[in-house]
Coordinates of C-alpha atoms and ligand atoms in Angstrom, one line a residue:
X1 CA 40.2 -4.5 -5.1
X2 CA 40.6 -8.4 -4.9
X3 CA 36.1 -9.4 -3.6
X4 CA 38.1 -12.3 -1.6
X5 CA 39.9 -9.7 1.1
X6 CA 38.0 -8.7 4.2
X7 CA 37.7 -5.3 4.4
X8 CA 36.0 -2.6 7.3
X9 CA 33.6 -0.4 5.8
X10 CA 34.9 2.8 7.5
X11 CA 38.2 2.4 5.1
X12 CA 36.1 1.6 1.4
X13 CA 35.0 4.9 1.9
X14 CA 36.4 5.8 -2.2
X15 CA 34.1 2.9 -3.2
X16 CA 31.0 3.8 -1.8
X17 CA 31.1 7.2 -2.5
X18 CA 30.3 7.3 -6.2
X19 CA 27.1 6.0 -5.7
X20 CA 23.8 8.5 -6.7
X21 CA 21.1 5.9 -5.2
X22 CA 21.9 4.3 -2.5
X23 CA 23.7 5.0 0.9
X24 CA 25.8 2.5 3.4
X25 CA 27.0 4.1 6.5
X26 CA 28.4 2.8 9.7
X27 CA 25.2 3.5 12.3
X28 CA 26.8 2.0 14.7
X29 CA 30.0 -0.4 16.2
X30 CA 28.2 -3.7 13.8
X31 CA 25.1 -2.3 12.1
X32 CA 25.2 -1.1 9.0
X33 CA 22.3 1.1 7.5
X34 CA 21.5 1.3 3.6
X35 CA 19.4 3.4 2.5
X36 CA 17.7 3.3 -1.6
X37 CA 18.3 6.7 -2.2
X38 CA 15.5 7.9 -4.5
X39 CA 12.6 10.0 -2.7
X40 CA 11.6 11.5 -6.1
X41 CA 10.5 8.5 -7.3
X42 CA 9.5 6.7 -3.6
X43 CA 12.9 5.2 -4.0
X44 CA 11.7 3.0 -7.3
X45 CA 14.5 0.3 -8.6
X46 CA 15.9 1.2 -12.0
X47 CA 18.9 -0.3 -13.1
X48 CA 21.2 1.7 -12.1
X49 CA 20.0 1.5 -8.1
X50 CA 20.4 -2.8 -8.6
X51 CA 23.7 -2.2 -10.1
X52 CA 24.9 0.0 -6.8
X53 CA 22.9 -2.6 -4.4
X54 CA 25.2 -5.4 -5.8
X55 CA 28.5 -3.4 -4.6
X56 CA 27.1 -2.7 -1.7
X57 CA 26.0 -6.2 -0.7
X58 CA 29.5 -7.2 -2.0
X59 CA 30.8 -4.7 0.7
X60 CA 28.9 -6.0 3.3
X61 CA 29.5 -9.7 2.3
X62 CA 33.0 -8.5 3.3
X63 CA 33.2 -6.5 5.6
X64 CA 34.4 -7.6 9.2
X65 CA 33.0 -4.8 11.5
X66 CA 29.3 -5.1 9.6
X67 CA 27.4 -7.4 12.1
X68 CA 23.8 -6.8 10.9
X69 CA 22.5 -4.9 7.9
X70 CA 19.4 -2.3 8.2
X71 CA 17.7 -1.5 5.0
X72 CA 15.2 1.1 5.0
X73 CA 13.7 3.7 2.2
X74 CA 14.2 7.2 1.8
X75 CA 12.1 10.0 3.1
X76 CA 8.8 9.2 5.0
X77 CA 7.0 7.8 2.0
X78 CA 7.9 4.6 0.9
X79 CA 10.4 2.1 1.6
X80 CA 10.0 1.1 -2.3
X81 CA 7.5 1.5 -4.5
X82 CA 8.4 -1.4 -6.9
X83 CA 10.7 -1.3 -9.9
X84 CA 10.9 2.1 -12.0
X85 CA 8.1 1.8 -14.3
X86 CA 9.8 4.4 -16.3
X87 CA 12.2 2.1 -16.7
X88 CA 10.7 -1.3 -17.4
X89 CA 8.4 1.1 -19.6
X90 CA 11.8 1.8 -22.6
X91 CA 12.3 -2.3 -22.1
X92 CA 12.1 -5.0 -25.0
X93 CA 11.7 -8.3 -23.9
X94 CA 14.9 -9.9 -24.0
X95 CA 15.6 -6.3 -21.7
X96 CA 13.0 -7.3 -19.4
X97 CA 14.6 -10.6 -18.9
X98 CA 18.2 -9.3 -18.4
X99 CA 16.0 -6.8 -15.2
X100 CA 14.7 -9.4 -14.1
X101 CA 18.1 -12.0 -13.7
X102 CA 19.3 -9.0 -12.7
X103 CA 17.3 -8.7 -10.0
X104 CA 16.8 -12.0 -8.9
X105 CA 20.2 -12.6 -8.5
X106 CA 20.8 -8.8 -6.5
X107 CA 17.9 -10.7 -3.9
X108 CA 19.6 -13.7 -3.8
X109 CA 22.8 -12.1 -2.9
X110 CA 21.0 -10.0 -0.1
X111 CA 19.5 -13.1 1.2
X112 CA 22.5 -15.5 1.2
X113 CA 25.0 -12.3 3.0
X114 CA 26.5 -14.3 5.7
X115 CA 24.6 -11.1 8.1
X116 CA 21.2 -11.4 9.4
X117 CA 19.6 -8.3 7.5
X118 CA 16.8 -6.5 8.4
X119 CA 14.4 -4.6 6.8
X120 CA 12.8 -0.8 7.9
X121 CA 9.5 -0.9 6.2
X122 CA 9.1 3.4 6.2
X123 CA 5.7 3.0 3.9
X124 CA 5.3 1.9 0.2
X125 CA 6.8 -1.8 -0.6
X126 CA 5.1 -2.3 -3.5
X127 CA 6.5 -4.9 -6.5
X128 CA 10.1 -5.1 -6.8
X129 CA 10.1 -3.2 -3.2
X130 CA 8.0 -6.2 -1.4
X131 CA 10.5 -8.5 -2.8
X132 CA 12.8 -6.7 -1.8
X133 CA 11.6 -7.0 1.7
X134 CA 10.6 -10.1 1.4
X135 CA 14.9 -11.1 0.1
X136 CA 15.5 -9.7 4.3
X137 CA 15.6 -12.0 7.0
X138 CA 12.6 -9.9 8.7
X139 CA 10.8 -7.2 8.5
X140 CA 9.8 -4.7 10.8
X141 CA 7.4 -1.6 9.7
X142 CA 5.5 1.7 10.2
X143 CA 2.6 2.0 10.6
X144 CA 2.1 4.1 7.6
X145 CA 3.7 0.9 5.8
X146 CA 1.9 -0.7 2.4
X147 CA 2.4 -4.2 1.4
X148 CA 1.7 -5.9 -2.3
X149 CA 2.5 -6.8 -5.8
X150 CA 0.9 -5.1 -8.0
X151 CA 2.1 -5.8 -11.1
X152 CA -0.9 -7.6 -12.4
X153 CA -2.1 -4.0 -12.7
X154 CA 0.6 -3.2 -15.7
X155 CA 0.2 -6.7 -17.6
X156 CA 3.4 -8.3 -15.9
X157 CA 3.6 -10.8 -13.5
X158 CA 6.3 -10.2 -10.7
X159 CA 9.7 -10.4 -11.5
X160 CA 12.1 -10.8 -9.0
X161 CA 11.0 -13.6 -7.0
X162 CA 7.4 -12.4 -5.8
X163 CA 5.4 -14.9 -6.9
X164 CA 7.8 -17.9 -4.7
X165 CA 8.6 -15.8 -1.7
X166 CA 4.8 -14.3 -1.3
X167 CA 3.6 -17.7 -1.0
X168 CA 6.2 -18.9 1.4
X169 CA 6.1 -16.4 3.4
X170 CA 1.9 -16.4 3.5
X171 CA 0.8 -19.1 2.3
X172 CA -0.5 -20.3 -1.5
X173 CA -4.4 -18.9 -1.0
X174 CA -3.1 -15.4 0.5
X175 CA -0.4 -15.2 -2.1
X176 CA -2.9 -16.0 -5.1
X177 CA -5.6 -13.9 -3.7
X178 CA -2.6 -10.2 -3.3
X179 CA -1.1 -11.7 -6.4
X180 CA -4.2 -11.6 -8.9
X181 CA -6.3 -8.3 -7.6
X182 CA -2.7 -6.4 -6.8
X183 CA -4.7 -5.7 -3.1
X184 CA -2.3 -3.5 -1.3
X185 CA -2.6 -4.5 3.1
X186 CA -1.3 -2.0 5.8
X187 CA 0.9 -3.3 8.3
X188 CA -1.1 -4.4 10.6
X189 CA -2.8 -7.2 8.5
X190 CA 0.5 -7.5 7.4
X191 CA 1.7 -8.5 10.1
X192 CA -1.3 -10.9 11.1
X193 CA -0.3 -12.6 8.6
X194 CA 3.2 -13.2 9.2
X195 CA 4.9 -10.8 6.3
X196 CA 6.1 -8.4 9.5
X197 CA 7.5 -9.1 13.0
X198 CA 6.5 -6.3 14.3
X199 CA 5.5 -2.4 14.0
X200 CA 5.4 0.7 15.5
X201 CA 4.9 4.5 14.4
X202 CA 7.4 6.3 11.7
X203 CA 9.4 8.0 14.7
X204 CA 10.4 5.0 16.2
X205 CA 11.2 2.7 13.0
X206 CA 14.7 3.1 13.1
X207 CA 15.7 3.2 17.6
X208 CA 13.8 -0.5 17.4
X209 CA 15.5 -1.5 14.5
X210 CA 18.6 -0.6 15.9
X211 CA 17.6 -1.8 19.6
X212 CA 16.9 -5.5 17.9
X213 CA 20.1 -5.3 15.7
X214 CA 22.3 -4.2 19.2
X215 CA 20.6 -7.9 20.5
X216 CA 21.9 -9.8 17.9
X217 CA 24.9 -7.9 17.8
X218 CA 26.2 -8.8 21.0
X219 CA 25.9 -12.8 20.7
X220 CA 28.6 -15.1 18.7
X221 CA 28.9 -13.9 15.5
X222 CA 29.4 -17.3 13.9
X223 CA 26.3 -18.7 15.5
X224 CA 24.6 -16.0 14.2
X225 CA 26.0 -16.6 10.8
X226 CA 25.7 -21.1 10.9
X227 CA 21.8 -20.0 12.3
X228 CA 20.9 -18.0 9.4
X229 CA 22.8 -20.2 7.0
X230 CA 19.9 -23.3 8.5
X231 CA 17.1 -21.5 8.6
X232 CA 17.7 -20.6 4.8
X233 CA 18.9 -23.7 3.6
X234 CA 16.2 -25.7 5.9
X235 CA 13.0 -23.7 4.5
X236 CA 13.1 -26.4 1.0
X237 CA 14.4 -29.3 2.7
X238 CA 11.9 -31.7 3.8
X239 CA 12.1 -31.7 8.0
X240 CA 14.2 -35.3 7.7
X241 CA 17.2 -33.7 6.1
X242 CA 16.9 -30.7 7.2
X243 CA 17.5 -31.9 10.8
X244 CA 20.1 -33.8 9.3
X245 CA 21.9 -30.2 8.8
X246 CA 21.0 -28.8 11.7
X247 CA 23.0 -32.1 13.1
X248 CA 25.4 -31.9 11.1
X249 CA 26.0 -27.1 11.8
X250 CA 25.9 -28.4 15.6
X251 CA 28.5 -30.3 15.6
X252 CA 30.6 -27.9 13.5
X253 CA 29.5 -25.2 15.9
X254 CA 31.4 -27.6 18.9
X255 CA 34.7 -27.1 17.4
X256 CA 34.3 -22.6 17.3
X257 CA 36.4 -20.8 20.4
X258 CA 32.9 -18.6 20.5
X259 CA 31.3 -22.5 22.1
X260 CA 34.2 -22.8 24.2
X261 CA 33.8 -19.2 25.7
X262 CA 29.8 -19.0 25.2
X263 CA 29.8 -22.6 27.6
X264 CA 32.8 -21.4 29.9
X265 CA 31.1 -17.5 30.5
X266 CA 27.6 -19.0 31.3
X267 CA 29.3 -21.8 34.0
X268 CA 31.4 -18.9 35.3
X269 CA 28.7 -16.6 35.8
X270 CA 29.5 -14.1 33.5
X271 CA 28.6 -12.4 30.3
X272 CA 30.9 -14.3 27.4
X273 CA 32.8 -12.1 25.4
X274 CA 32.8 -13.5 21.6
X275 CA 35.8 -13.5 19.3
Ligands
DAK1 N1 8.5 3.9 -10.7 C1 8.9 4.6 -11.5 N2 8.0 6.1 -10.9 C2 7.6 5.9 -9.2 C3 7.0 4.8 -8.9 C4 7.2 3.2 -9.9 N3 7.1 2.2 -9.7 N4 6.4 4.7 -7.7 C5 6.6 6.4 -7.8 N5 6.5 6.4 -8.8 C6 7.1 8.1 -9.0 C7 5.7 8.6 -9.2 O1 5.8 9.0 -11.2 C8 5.4 10.3 -8.8 O2 7.1 11.1 -9.8 P1 6.5 12.2 -10.3 O3 5.2 12.5 -10.8 O4 6.5 13.0 -8.9 O5 7.7 12.9 -11.4 C9 6.2 10.1 -7.3 O6 6.9 9.2 -7.8 C10 5.3 9.8 -6.5 O7 4.7 9.0 -6.8 P2 2.8 9.2 -6.8 O8 2.9 10.9 -7.4 O9 2.3 8.5 -7.9 O10 2.3 9.2 -5.6 P3 1.2 9.1 -4.3 O11 1.2 8.7 -2.9 O12 0.0 9.4 -5.6 O13 0.9 7.3 -5.0 C11 2.1 5.1 -4.7 C12 2.3 6.4 -4.0 C13 3.3 4.1 -4.3 C14 0.3 4.4 -4.4 C15 2.0 4.9 -6.4 O14 3.2 6.0 -6.5 C16 2.2 3.7 -7.5 O15 0.5 3.5 -7.5 N6 3.1 3.7 -7.5 C17 3.6 2.5 -8.4 C18 3.4 1.2 -7.9 C19 4.0 -0.1 -8.5 O16 2.6 -0.8 -9.1 N7 4.6 -0.8 -8.3 C20 5.1 -2.1 -9.1 C21 6.2 -1.8 -9.9 S1 6.1 -3.0 -10.7 C22 9.4 -7.8 -14.1 C23 10.7 -7.5 -13.2 C24 10.6 -6.1 -12.7 C25 9.2 -6.5 -12.1 C26 8.0 -7.2 -12.7 C27 9.0 -7.5 -13.8 N8 10.3 -8.7 -15.1 C28 11.6 -7.9 -16.0 C29 9.7 -9.7 -16.5 C30 9.0 -5.2 -10.7 C31 7.3 -4.7 -11.8 C32 7.7 -3.7 -10.2 O17 8.3 -3.4 -9.0

């Protein structure tokens, strides 16, 4: 299939049918749920799972019927308990480098998706699992969630961006502590440290994620997409250049039909109907 052509998720079921480790389903209008589906090994990421995740993200990027993506893990115990240690154990140094490059590329693709991505962390998010959650736009967690980068226990460093994203999210000192001890944080601490936005009982996590996603899905798709770009690109710029970028994008947003509709609707005292 031409990678540039927009699609509806509902029309490409044949492309997702052969996946063994990932589920991608339309959960409600405009909202898709991607589940890492290897519960027997706590949803650990091997090369096949990363390859399927890569394909799933390509579909999401061009799906016209997805406005928000939720990501979670199958079962009640884990979001993702890390890269698959049994898989990694067999790798040579060069293969390890390719594995890390594969993970890095997939997580970068996730970060750059045009739609917001919410991680629903329903248990262990360790190593590559914590790195996966940190590549989403924000996280909601169940009370049983546990976060950590335990690579140091295995004699390796994080390989999917963990040392960099964790430092940006919780600050240098706390990142160094977590990375060098391999200590796990519970959901409450992760929330206090700004890694997680909200914590819910396990049974309520998906419903609460849906409520948030529904709020986002009613907004202007273009404005949400531009906002994501501003936040993503701006965080690594100095404030002056980041604000110049914001002025440019603000100007750009004035050229959209959604801006016409949003402002007209406000002045006419009605709800906007975005394109
Ligand atoms: N990989 C493979 N299998 C795993 C796994 C993992 N990460 N985590 C759990 N499992 C499997 C267990 O082996 C067990 O399988 P069976 O024995 O039933 O066949 C099953 O899942 C259930 O796990 P447990 O029996 O251990 O369950 P517990 O409740 O007792 O413990 C746990 C849960 C999450 C505390 C424990 O499973 C655990 O510590 N898991 C490993 C967590 C971990 O260390 N994760 C980080 C992995 S390292 C790089 C690229 C990437 C990375 C690094 C470098 N480059 C190439 C340089 C990334 C590294 C990581 O993510």
